[in-house]
Amino acid sequence: EMHLVESGGGLVQPGRSLTLSCTASGFAFDNYAMHWVRQSPGKGLEWVSGISWNRDKVGYADSVKGRFTISRDNAKNALYLHMSSLRVEDTALYYCVKDGSAFPRIFEYWGQGTLVTASS
Amino acid sequence: DIQMTQSPSSLSASVGDRVTITCQASQDISNFLNWYQQKPGKAPKVLIYDAFILETGVPSRFSGGRSGTEFTLTISRLQPEDVATYYCQHYDNLPLSFGGGTKVEI
């Protein structure tokens, strides 16, 4: 059975940094693209960033470009999101998502999410 | 970047009604479009992929359509368990993006 477990969320002051982690199990992690998708309270879904199986394709939403960095460690079945210069508007539930393909295409399986609150 | 404009943002219909949600892409994305259903407090799940193909296990009352850059999700006979928010998502190229969502109520 597939599992995605996010960690690293919490309360952080605007301007500070935070790193989210996602540990995957139950599937061949190094065969699939992975993503971070966020949802602010009561709002819609926003794709944040995605990375292909071999790190060849990496992308970011304009709202986070230059501030967030996605990475993966296929040996550890882990996905990361380093978030810097955090803003109040980055407050959201951050989902780790498995793609159904090796390259960004479809959000096939979702974790339960980790909550990030940027507030002073 | 490709923008996805979804409408309506919310709708209320009766059980058994036919419901259609529209998603307009800002440029040609071929059939590179997926639809998701999100129920309150839950993570989204795939309903339709590649514009038309029903995900395994999804009831046949759901269907996807396309006319040019306009895509539709249709529920042929609305059921109480279909109360949810629905999102479209393109994957033509990076960055990926979602539509704004449509909240469906009974």
JSON list of C-alpha atoms in Angstrom, two decimals:
[
{"chain": "A", "resi": 1, "resn": "GLU", "atom": "CA", "xyz": [0.00, 0.00, 0.00]},
{"chain": "A", "resi": 2, "resn": "MET", "atom": "CA", "xyz": [1.26, 3.45, -0.91]},
{"chain": "A", "resi": 3, "resn": "HIS", "atom": "CA", "xyz": [2.05, 5.97, 1.79]},
{"chain": "A", "resi": 4, "resn": "LEU", "atom": "CA", "xyz": [3.23, 9.56, 1.69]},
{"chain": "A", "resi": 5, "resn": "VAL", "atom": "CA", "xyz": [4.03, 11.15, 5.02]},
{"chain": "A", "resi": 6, "resn": "GLU", "atom": "CA", "xyz": [4.79, 14.85, 5.20]},
{"chain": "A", "resi": 7, "resn": "SER", "atom": "CA", "xyz": [6.62, 16.54, 8.05]},
{"chain": "A", "resi": 8, "resn": "GLY", "atom": "CA", "xyz": [8.30, 19.83, 8.88]},
{"chain": "A", "resi": 9, "resn": "GLY", "atom": "CA", "xyz": [5.31, 22.16, 8.97]},
{"chain": "A", "resi": 10, "resn": "GLY", "atom": "CA", "xyz": [4.65, 24.59, 11.77]},
{"chain": "A", "resi": 11, "resn": "LEU", "atom": "CA", "xyz": [4.46, 28.22, 12.80]},
{"chain": "A", "resi": 12, "resn": "VAL", "atom": "CA", "xyz": [7.17, 30.43, 11.32]},
{"chain": "A", "resi": 13, "resn": "GLN", "atom": "CA", "xyz": [7.71, 34.18, 11.22]},
{"chain": "A", "resi": 14, "resn": "PRO", "atom": "CA", "xyz": [7.46, 35.94, 7.87]},
{"chain": "A", "resi": 15, "resn": "GLY", "atom": "CA", "xyz": [10.88, 36.23, 6.26]},
{"chain": "A", "resi": 16, "resn": "ARG", "atom": "CA", "xyz": [12.19, 33.03, 7.82]},
{"chain": "A", "resi": 17, "resn": "SER", "atom": "CA", "xyz": [12.85, 29.64, 6.25]},
{"chain": "A", "resi": 18, "resn": "LEU", "atom": "CA", "xyz": [11.36, 26.18, 6.65]},
{"chain": "A", "resi": 19, "resn": "THR", "atom": "CA", "xyz": [12.00, 22.81, 5.01]},
{"chain": "A", "resi": 20, "resn": "LEU", "atom": "CA", "xyz": [9.26, 20.27, 4.41]},
{"chain": "A", "resi": 21, "resn": "SER", "atom": "CA", "xyz": [9.98, 16.57, 3.99]},
{"chain": "A", "resi": 22, "resn": "CYS", "atom": "CA", "xyz": [7.95, 13.75, 2.50]},
{"chain": "A", "resi": 23, "resn": "THR", "atom": "CA", "xyz": [8.77, 10.09, 3.02]},
{"chain": "A", "resi": 24, "resn": "ALA", "atom": "CA", "xyz": [7.35, 7.66, 0.49]},
{"chain": "A", "resi": 25, "resn": "SER", "atom": "CA", "xyz": [6.71, 3.93, 0.73]},
{"chain": "A", "resi": 26, "resn": "GLY", "atom": "CA", "xyz": [4.80, 1.21, -1.07]},
{"chain": "A", "resi": 27, "resn": "PHE", "atom": "CA", "xyz": [5.89, 2.09, -4.62]},
{"chain": "A", "resi": 28, "resn": "ALA", "atom": "CA", "xyz": [9.03, 2.53, -6.72]},
{"chain": "A", "resi": 29, "resn": "PHE", "atom": "CA", "xyz": [9.74, 6.14, -5.73]},
{"chain": "A", "resi": 30, "resn": "ASP", "atom": "CA", "xyz": [12.50, 6.64, -8.30]},
{"chain": "A", "resi": 31, "resn": "ASN", "atom": "CA", "xyz": [10.12, 5.85, -11.19]},
{"chain": "A", "resi": 32, "resn": "TYR", "atom": "CA", "xyz": [7.75, 8.76, -10.63]},
{"chain": "A", "resi": 33, "resn": "ALA", "atom": "CA", "xyz": [7.61, 12.51, -10.70]},
{"chain": "A", "resi": 34, "resn": "MET", "atom": "CA", "xyz": [6.66, 14.14, -7.40]},
{"chain": "A", "resi": 35, "resn": "HIS", "atom": "CA", "xyz": [5.00, 17.42, -6.46]},
{"chain": "A", "resi": 36, "resn": "TRP", "atom": "CA", "xyz": [4.07, 19.82, -3.72]},
{"chain": "A", "resi": 37, "resn": "VAL", "atom": "CA", "xyz": [0.54, 21.21, -3.89]},
{"chain": "A", "resi": 38, "resn": "ARG", "atom": "CA", "xyz": [-0.86, 23.61, -1.32]},
{"chain": "A", "resi": 39, "resn": "GLN", "atom": "CA", "xyz": [-4.28, 24.74, -0.19]},
{"chain": "A", "resi": 40, "resn": "SER", "atom": "CA", "xyz": [-4.86, 27.83, 1.91]},
{"chain": "A", "resi": 41, "resn": "PRO", "atom": "CA", "xyz": [-7.72, 27.60, 4.42]},
{"chain": "A", "resi": 42, "resn": "GLY", "atom": "CA", "xyz": [-11.03, 27.69, 2.58]},
{"chain": "A", "resi": 43, "resn": "LYS", "atom": "CA", "xyz": [-9.32, 28.24, -0.78]},
{"chain": "A", "resi": 44, "resn": "GLY", "atom": "CA", "xyz": [-8.55, 26.27, -3.91]},
{"chain": "A", "resi": 45, "resn": "LEU", "atom": "CA", "xyz": [-5.65, 24.05, -4.88]},
{"chain": "A", "resi": 46, "resn": "GLU", "atom": "CA", "xyz": [-2.36, 25.60, -5.97]},
{"chain": "A", "resi": 47, "resn": "TRP", "atom": "CA", "xyz": [0.46, 23.61, -7.57]},
{"chain": "A", "resi": 48, "resn": "VAL", "atom": "CA", "xyz": [3.68, 24.78, -5.91]},
{"chain": "A", "resi": 49, "resn": "SER", "atom": "CA", "xyz": [6.46, 22.74, -7.48]},
{"chain": "A", "resi": 50, "resn": "GLY", "atom": "CA", "xyz": [7.21, 19.47, -9.22]},
{"chain": "A", "resi": 51, "resn": "ILE", "atom": "CA", "xyz": [10.24, 17.34, -10.10]},
{"chain": "A", "resi": 52, "resn": "SER", "atom": "CA", "xyz": [10.63, 14.51, -12.60]},
{"chain": "A", "resi": 53, "resn": "TRP", "atom": "CA", "xyz": [11.94, 11.09, -11.64]},
{"chain": "A", "resi": 54, "resn": "ASN", "atom": "CA", "xyz": [15.51, 11.94, -12.68]},
{"chain": "A", "resi": 55, "resn": "ARG", "atom": "CA", "xyz": [15.43, 15.64, -11.69]},
{"chain": "A", "resi": 56, "resn": "ASP", "atom": "CA", "xyz": [15.63, 16.69, -15.37]},
{"chain": "A", "resi": 57, "resn": "LYS", "atom": "CA", "xyz": [12.36, 18.60, -15.22]},
{"chain": "A", "resi": 58, "resn": "VAL", "atom": "CA", "xyz": [11.81, 20.94, -12.30]},
{"chain": "A", "resi": 59, "resn": "GLY", "atom": "CA", "xyz": [9.17, 23.63, -12.14]},
{"chain": "A", "resi": 60, "resn": "TYR", "atom": "CA", "xyz": [7.73, 26.23, -9.78]},
{"chain": "A", "resi": 61, "resn": "ALA", "atom": "CA", "xyz": [4.63, 28.35, -9.55]},
{"chain": "A", "resi": 62, "resn": "ASP", "atom": "CA", "xyz": [5.36, 32.02, -10.21]},
{"chain": "A", "resi": 63, "resn": "SER", "atom": "CA", "xyz": [4.25, 32.80, -6.65]},
{"chain": "A", "resi": 64, "resn": "VAL", "atom": "CA", "xyz": [7.17, 30.83, -5.17]},
{"chain": "A", "resi": 65, "resn": "LYS", "atom": "CA", "xyz": [9.84, 30.99, -7.88]},
{"chain": "A", "resi": 66, "resn": "GLY", "atom": "CA", "xyz": [13.15, 32.17, -6.49]},
{"chain": "A", "resi": 67, "resn": "ARG", "atom": "CA", "xyz": [12.07, 31.49, -2.89]},
{"chain": "A", "resi": 68, "resn": "PHE", "atom": "CA", "xyz": [11.28, 27.76, -2.82]},
{"chain": "A", "resi": 69, "resn": "THR", "atom": "CA", "xyz": [13.51, 24.84, -3.89]},
{"chain": "A", "resi": 70, "resn": "ILE", "atom": "CA", "xyz": [12.31, 21.30, -4.51]},
{"chain": "A", "resi": 71, "resn": "SER", "atom": "CA", "xyz": [14.63, 18.33, -4.29]},
{"chain": "A", "resi": 72, "resn": "ARG", "atom": "CA", "xyz": [14.49, 14.55, -4.02]},
{"chain": "A", "resi": 73, "resn": "ASP", "atom": "CA", "xyz": [16.68, 11.77, -2.71]},
{"chain": "A", "resi": 74, "resn": "ASN", "atom": "CA", "xyz": [15.74, 8.59, -4.55]},
{"chain": "A", "resi": 75, "resn": "ALA", "atom": "CA", "xyz": [17.99, 6.50, -2.30]},
{"chain": "A", "resi": 76, "resn": "LYS", "atom": "CA", "xyz": [15.97, 7.62, 0.72]},
{"chain": "A", "resi": 77, "resn": "ASN", "atom": "CA", "xyz": [12.55, 7.69, -1.00]},
{"chain": "A", "resi": 78, "resn": "ALA", "atom": "CA", "xyz": [12.28, 11.30, 0.11]},
{"chain": "A", "resi": 79, "resn": "LEU", "atom": "CA", "xyz": [11.01, 14.58, -1.34]},
{"chain": "A", "resi": 80, "resn": "TYR", "atom": "CA", "xyz": [11.84, 17.98, 0.10]},
{"chain": "A", "resi": 81, "resn": "LEU", "atom": "CA", "xyz": [10.70, 21.57, -0.22]},
{"chain": "A", "resi": 82, "resn": "HIS", "atom": "CA", "xyz": [13.00, 24.26, 1.10]},
{"chain": "A", "resi": 83, "resn": "MET", "atom": "CA", "xyz": [11.01, 27.44, 1.62]},
{"chain": "A", "resi": 84, "resn": "SER", "atom": "CA", "xyz": [12.77, 30.74, 2.24]},
{"chain": "A", "resi": 85, "resn": "SER", "atom": "CA", "xyz": [11.61, 34.36, 2.62]},
{"chain": "A", "resi": 86, "resn": "LEU", "atom": "CA", "xyz": [8.24, 33.05, 3.75]},
{"chain": "A", "resi": 87, "resn": "ARG", "atom": "CA", "xyz": [5.23, 35.34, 3.42]},
{"chain": "A", "resi": 88, "resn": "VAL", "atom": "CA", "xyz": [1.89, 35.44, 5.21]},
{"chain": "A", "resi": 89, "resn": "GLU", "atom": "CA", "xyz": [0.28, 34.31, 1.96]},
{"chain": "A", "resi": 90, "resn": "ASP", "atom": "CA", "xyz": [2.34, 31.08, 2.01]},
{"chain": "A", "resi": 91, "resn": "THR", "atom": "CA", "xyz": [0.16, 29.90, 4.90]},
{"chain": "A", "resi": 92, "resn": "ALA", "atom": "CA", "xyz": [-1.46, 26.67, 3.71]},
{"chain": "A", "resi": 93, "resn": "LEU", "atom": "CA", "xyz": [-1.73, 22.93, 4.02]},
{"chain": "A", "resi": 94, "resn": "TYR", "atom": "CA", "xyz": [1.11, 21.52, 1.92]},
{"chain": "A", "resi": 95, "resn": "TYR", "atom": "CA", "xyz": [0.47, 18.18, 0.25]},
{"chain": "A", "resi": 96, "resn": "CYS", "atom": "CA", "xyz": [3.14, 15.83, -1.03]},
{"chain": "A", "resi": 97, "resn": "VAL", "atom": "CA", "xyz": [1.79, 14.25, -4.21]},
{"chain": "A", "resi": 98, "resn": "LYS", "atom": "CA", "xyz": [2.89, 11.29, -6.32]},
{"chain": "A", "resi": 99, "resn": "ASP", "atom": "CA", "xyz": [2.54, 11.65, -10.06]},
{"chain": "A", "resi": 100, "resn": "GLY", "atom": "CA", "xyz": [1.18, 8.84, -12.20]},
{"chain": "A", "resi": 101, "resn": "SER", "atom": "CA", "xyz": [4.09, 9.29, -14.59]},
{"chain": "A", "resi": 102, "resn": "ALA", "atom": "CA", "xyz": [7.85, 9.79, -14.62]},
{"chain": "A", "resi": 103, "resn": "PHE", "atom": "CA", "xyz": [7.31, 13.38, -15.79]},
{"chain": "A", "resi": 104, "resn": "PRO", "atom": "CA", "xyz": [4.83, 15.95, -14.46]},
{"chain": "A", "resi": 105, "resn": "ARG", "atom": "CA", "xyz": [1.35, 15.00, -15.62]},
{"chain": "A", "resi": 106, "resn": "ILE", "atom": "CA", "xyz": [-1.21, 13.90, -13.03]},
{"chain": "A", "resi": 107, "resn": "PHE", "atom": "CA", "xyz": [-1.64, 14.05, -9.26]},
{"chain": "A", "resi": 108, "resn": "GLU", "atom": "CA", "xyz": [-2.34, 10.41, -8.62]},
{"chain": "A", "resi": 109, "resn": "TYR", "atom": "CA", "xyz": [-1.80, 9.93, -4.90]},
{"chain": "A", "resi": 110, "resn": "TRP", "atom": "CA", "xyz": [-1.81, 12.50, -2.10]},
{"chain": "A", "resi": 111, "resn": "GLY", "atom": "CA", "xyz": [-0.42, 12.58, 1.40]},
{"chain": "A", "resi": 112, "resn": "GLN", "atom": "CA", "xyz": [-2.42, 13.99, 4.31]},
{"chain": "A", "resi": 113, "resn": "GLY", "atom": "CA", "xyz": [-0.56, 17.28, 4.26]},
{"chain": "A", "resi": 114, "resn": "THR", "atom": "CA", "xyz": [1.49, 19.35, 6.68]},
{"chain": "A", "resi": 115, "resn": "LEU", "atom": "CA", "xyz": [0.31, 22.79, 7.82]},
{"chain": "A", "resi": 116, "resn": "VAL", "atom": "CA", "xyz": [2.57, 25.80, 7.40]},
{"chain": "A", "resi": 117, "resn": "THR", "atom": "CA", "xyz": [1.57, 29.02, 9.14]},
{"chain": "A", "resi": 118, "resn": "ALA", "atom": "CA", "xyz": [3.58, 32.15, 8.39]},
{"chain": "A", "resi": 119, "resn": "SER", "atom": "CA", "xyz": [2.65, 34.71, 11.01]},
{"chain": "A", "resi": 120, "resn": "SER", "atom": "CA", "xyz": [4.31, 37.10, 13.42]},
{"chain": "B", "resi": 1, "resn": "ASP", "atom": "CA", "xyz": [2.14, 30.47, -18.40]},
{"chain": "B", "resi": 2, "resn": "ILE", "atom": "CA", "xyz": [-1.20, 28.77, -19.08]},
{"chain": "B", "resi": 3, "resn": "GLN", "atom": "CA", "xyz": [-4.20, 30.03, -17.11]},
{"chain": "B", "resi": 4, "resn": "MET", "atom": "CA", "xyz": [-7.21, 27.81, -16.41]},
{"chain": "B", "resi": 5, "resn": "THR", "atom": "CA", "xyz": [-10.51, 29.65, -15.94]},
{"chain": "B", "resi": 6, "resn": "GLN", "atom": "CA", "xyz": [-13.18, 27.49, -14.34]},
{"chain": "B", "resi": 7, "resn": "SER", "atom": "CA", "xyz": [-16.89, 28.25, -14.14]},
{"chain": "B", "resi": 8, "resn": "PRO", "atom": "CA", "xyz": [-19.15, 28.50, -12.32]},
{"chain": "B", "resi": 9, "resn": "SER", "atom": "CA", "xyz": [-17.40, 28.91, -8.97]},
{"chain": "B", "resi": 10, "resn": "SER", "atom": "CA", "xyz": [-20.37, 27.27, -7.29]},
{"chain": "B", "resi": 11, "resn": "LEU", "atom": "CA", "xyz": [-23.69, 25.73, -8.18]},
{"chain": "B", "resi": 12, "resn": "SER", "atom": "CA", "xyz": [-26.69, 24.20, -6.51]},
{"chain": "B", "resi": 13, "resn": "ALA", "atom": "CA", "xyz": [-28.70, 21.49, -8.24]},
{"chain": "B", "resi": 14, "resn": "SER", "atom": "CA", "xyz": [-31.21, 18.77, -7.41]},
{"chain": "B", "resi": 15, "resn": "VAL", "atom": "CA", "xyz": [-30.61, 15.05, -7.19]},
{"chain": "B", "resi": 16, "resn": "GLY", "atom": "CA", "xyz": [-30.91, 13.60, -10.68]},
{"chain": "B", "resi": 17, "resn": "ASP", "atom": "CA", "xyz": [-30.02, 16.85, -12.45]},
{"chain": "B", "resi": 18, "resn": "ARG", "atom": "CA", "xyz": [-27.45, 17.08, -15.22]},
{"chain": "B", "resi": 19, "resn": "VAL", "atom": "CA", "xyz": [-24.56, 19.31, -14.13]},
{"chain": "B", "resi": 20, "resn": "THR", "atom": "CA", "xyz": [-21.83, 20.76, -16.35]},
{"chain": "B", "resi": 21, "resn": "ILE", "atom": "CA", "xyz": [-18.65, 22.49, -15.21]},
{"chain": "B", "resi": 22, "resn": "THR", "atom": "CA", "xyz": [-16.45, 24.33, -17.70]},
{"chain": "B", "resi": 23, "resn": "CYS", "atom": "CA", "xyz": [-12.71, 24.96, -17.77]},
{"chain": "B", "resi": 24, "resn": "GLN", "atom": "CA", "xyz": [-11.21, 27.36, -20.32]},
{"chain": "B", "resi": 25, "resn": "ALA", "atom": "CA", "xyz": [-7.50, 27.16, -21.11]},
{"chain": "B", "resi": 26, "resn": "SER", "atom": "CA", "xyz": [-5.68, 30.36, -22.10]},
{"chain": "B", "resi": 27, "resn": "GLN", "atom": "CA", "xyz": [-4.04, 28.54, -25.03]},
{"chain": "B", "resi": 28, "resn": "ASP", "atom": "CA", "xyz": [-4.12, 25.22, -26.82]},
{"chain": "B", "resi": 29, "resn": "ILE", "atom": "CA", "xyz": [-3.32, 22.36, -24.43]},
{"chain": "B", "resi": 30, "resn": "SER", "atom": "CA", "xyz": [-4.46, 19.49, -26.66]},
{"chain": "B", "resi": 31, "resn": "ASN", "atom": "CA", "xyz": [-6.06, 16.90, -24.35]},
{"chain": "B", "resi": 32, "resn": "PHE", "atom": "CA", "xyz": [-3.59, 17.52, -21.53]},
{"chain": "B", "resi": 33, "resn": "LEU", "atom": "CA", "xyz": [-6.24, 18.07, -18.88]},
{"chain": "B", "resi": 34, "resn": "ASN", "atom": "CA", "xyz": [-7.33, 16.25, -15.74]},
{"chain": "B", "resi": 35, "resn": "TRP", "atom": "CA", "xyz": [-10.34, 16.62, -13.43]},
{"chain": "B", "resi": 36, "resn": "TYR", "atom": "CA", "xyz": [-10.34, 16.08, -9.65]},
{"chain": "B", "resi": 37, "resn": "GLN", "atom": "CA", "xyz": [-12.97, 15.79, -6.94]},
{"chain": "B", "resi": 38, "resn": "GLN", "atom": "CA", "xyz": [-12.29, 17.02, -3.43]},
{"chain": "B", "resi": 39, "resn": "LYS", "atom": "CA", "xyz": [-14.68, 16.28, -0.59]},
{"chain": "B", "resi": 40, "resn": "PRO", "atom": "CA", "xyz": [-14.53, 18.35, 2.61]},
{"chain": "B", "resi": 41, "resn": "GLY", "atom": "CA", "xyz": [-11.56, 17.47, 4.80]},
{"chain": "B", "resi": 42, "resn": "LYS", "atom": "CA", "xyz": [-10.15, 15.04, 2.24]},
{"chain": "B", "resi": 43, "resn": "ALA", "atom": "CA", "xyz": [-7.38, 15.08, -0.32]},
{"chain": "B", "resi": 44, "resn": "PRO", "atom": "CA", "xyz": [-8.45, 15.37, -3.98]},
{"chain": "B", "resi": 45, "resn": "LYS", "atom": "CA", "xyz": [-8.87, 12.30, -6.15]},
{"chain": "B", "resi": 46, "resn": "VAL", "atom": "CA", "xyz": [-8.62, 11.86, -9.91]},
{"chain": "B", "resi": 47, "resn": "LEU", "atom": "CA", "xyz": [-11.93, 11.60, -11.78]},
{"chain": "B", "resi": 48, "resn": "ILE", "atom": "CA", "xyz": [-10.91, 11.99, -15.42]},
{"chain": "B", "resi": 49, "resn": "TYR", "atom": "CA", "xyz": [-7.52, 12.15, -17.10]},
{"chain": "B", "resi": 50, "resn": "ASP", "atom": "CA", "xyz": [-6.41, 13.10, -20.61]},
{"chain": "B", "resi": 51, "resn": "ALA", "atom": "CA", "xyz": [-9.64, 15.11, -20.92]},
{"chain": "B", "resi": 52, "resn": "PHE", "atom": "CA", "xyz": [-11.93, 12.14, -21.54]},
{"chain": "B", "resi": 53, "resn": "ILE", "atom": "CA", "xyz": [-10.72, 8.97, -19.79]},
{"chain": "B", "resi": 54, "resn": "LEU", "atom": "CA", "xyz": [-12.59, 7.91, -16.67]},
{"chain": "B", "resi": 55, "resn": "GLU", "atom": "CA", "xyz": [-10.35, 6.82, -13.81]},
{"chain": "B", "resi": 56, "resn": "THR", "atom": "CA", "xyz": [-10.91, 3.25, -12.67]},
{"chain": "B", "resi": 57, "resn": "GLY", "atom": "CA", "xyz": [-13.70, 3.03, -10.11]},
{"chain": "B", "resi": 58, "resn": "VAL", "atom": "CA", "xyz": [-15.29, 6.38, -10.95]},
{"chain": "B", "resi": 59, "resn": "PRO", "atom": "CA", "xyz": [-19.02, 6.11, -11.70]},
{"chain": "B", "resi": 60, "resn": "SER", "atom": "CA", "xyz": [-20.01, 6.33, -15.36]},
{"chain": "B", "resi": 61, "resn": "ARG", "atom": "CA", "xyz": [-22.28, 9.32, -14.67]},
{"chain": "B", "resi": 62, "resn": "PHE", "atom": "CA", "xyz": [-19.09, 11.41, -14.83]},
{"chain": "B", "resi": 63, "resn": "SER", "atom": "CA", "xyz": [-17.76, 12.32, -18.28]},
{"chain": "B", "resi": 64, "resn": "GLY", "atom": "CA", "xyz": [-15.27, 14.73, -19.83]},
{"chain": "B", "resi": 65, "resn": "GLY", "atom": "CA", "xyz": [-15.51, 16.74, -23.03]},
{"chain": "B", "resi": 66, "resn": "ARG", "atom": "CA", "xyz": [-13.49, 19.16, -25.10]},
{"chain": "B", "resi": 67, "resn": "SER", "atom": "CA", "xyz": [-14.17, 21.79, -27.74]},
{"chain": "B", "resi": 68, "resn": "GLY", "atom": "CA", "xyz": [-11.00, 23.62, -28.71]},
{"chain": "B", "resi": 69, "resn": "THR", "atom": "CA", "xyz": [-9.60, 25.13, -25.53]},
{"chain": "B", "resi": 70, "resn": "GLU", "atom": "CA", "xyz": [-12.83, 24.64, -23.58]},
{"chain": "B", "resi": 71, "resn": "PHE", "atom": "CA", "xyz": [-13.19, 21.53, -21.45]},
{"chain": "B", "resi": 72, "resn": "THR", "atom": "CA", "xyz": [-16.23, 20.23, -19.63]},
{"chain": "B", "resi": 73, "resn": "LEU", "atom": "CA", "xyz": [-16.95, 17.89, -16.75]},
{"chain": "B", "resi": 74, "resn": "THR", "atom": "CA", "xyz": [-20.50, 16.57, -16.81]},
{"chain": "B", "resi": 75, "resn": "ILE", "atom": "CA", "xyz": [-22.37, 14.70, -14.13]},
{"chain": "B", "resi": 76, "resn": "SER", "atom": "CA", "xyz": [-25.30, 13.12, -15.94]},
{"chain": "B", "resi": 77, "resn": "ARG", "atom": "CA", "xyz": [-27.49, 12.48, -12.88]},
{"chain": "B", "resi": 78, "resn": "LEU", "atom": "CA", "xyz": [-26.32, 14.25, -9.75]},
{"chain": "B", "resi": 79, "resn": "GLN", "atom": "CA", "xyz": [-26.20, 12.10, -6.62]},
{"chain": "B", "resi": 80, "resn": "PRO", "atom": "CA", "xyz": [-25.93, 13.18, -2.95]},
{"chain": "B", "resi": 81, "resn": "GLU", "atom": "CA", "xyz": [-22.41, 11.73, -2.72]},
{"chain": "B", "resi": 82, "resn": "ASP", "atom": "CA", "xyz": [-21.27, 14.07, -5.53]},
{"chain": "B", "resi": 83, "resn": "VAL", "atom": "CA", "xyz": [-21.34, 17.07, -3.17]},
{"chain": "B", "resi": 84, "resn": "ALA", "atom": "CA", "xyz": [-17.74, 18.24, -3.45]},
{"chain": "B", "resi": 85, "resn": "THR", "atom": "CA", "xyz": [-15.47, 20.79, -5.07]},
{"chain": "B", "resi": 86, "resn": "TYR", "atom": "CA", "xyz": [-14.21, 19.96, -8.55]},
{"chain": "B", "resi": 87, "resn": "TYR", "atom": "CA", "xyz": [-10.96, 21.18, -10.12]},
{"chain": "B", "resi": 88, "resn": "CYS", "atom": "CA", "xyz": [-9.46, 21.02, -13.57]},
{"chain": "B", "resi": 89, "resn": "GLN", "atom": "CA", "xyz": [-5.68, 20.90, -14.06]},
{"chain": "B", "resi": 90, "resn": "HIS", "atom": "CA", "xyz": [-3.54, 21.18, -17.21]},
{"chain": "B", "resi": 91, "resn": "TYR", "atom": "CA", "xyz": [-0.22, 19.47, -17.83]},
{"chain": "B", "resi": 92, "resn": "ASP", "atom": "CA", "xyz": [0.73, 20.89, -21.21]},
{"chain": "B", "resi": 93, "resn": "ASN", "atom": "CA", "xyz": [4.00, 22.21, -19.80]},
{"chain": "B", "resi": 94, "resn": "LEU", "atom": "CA", "xyz": [5.49, 23.61, -16.61]},
{"chain": "B", "resi": 95, "resn": "PRO", "atom": "CA", "xyz": [4.24, 25.38, -14.58]},
{"chain": "B", "resi": 96, "resn": "LEU", "atom": "CA", "xyz": [1.21, 23.17, -14.05]},
{"chain": "B", "resi": 97, "resn": "SER", "atom": "CA", "xyz": [-1.92, 24.88, -12.78]},
{"chain": "B", "resi": 98, "resn": "PHE", "atom": "CA", "xyz": [-5.44, 24.25, -11.52]},
{"chain": "B", "resi": 99, "resn": "GLY", "atom": "CA", "xyz": [-8.69, 25.99, -12.26]},
{"chain": "B", "resi": 100, "resn": "GLY", "atom": "CA", "xyz": [-10.24, 27.92, -9.40]},
{"chain": "B", "resi": 101, "resn": "GLY", "atom": "CA", "xyz": [-12.65, 25.14, -8.46]},
{"chain": "B", "resi": 102, "resn": "THR", "atom": "CA", "xyz": [-16.41, 24.60, -8.60]},
{"chain": "B", "resi": 103, "resn": "LYS", "atom": "CA", "xyz": [-18.31, 23.84, -5.42]},
{"chain": "B", "resi": 104, "resn": "VAL", "atom": "CA", "xyz": [-21.30, 21.59, -6.11]},
{"chain": "B", "resi": 105, "resn": "GLU", "atom": "CA", "xyz": [-24.15, 21.51, -3.60]},
{"chain": "B", "resi": 106, "resn": "ILE", "atom": "CA", "xyz": [-27.54, 19.79, -3.51]}
]
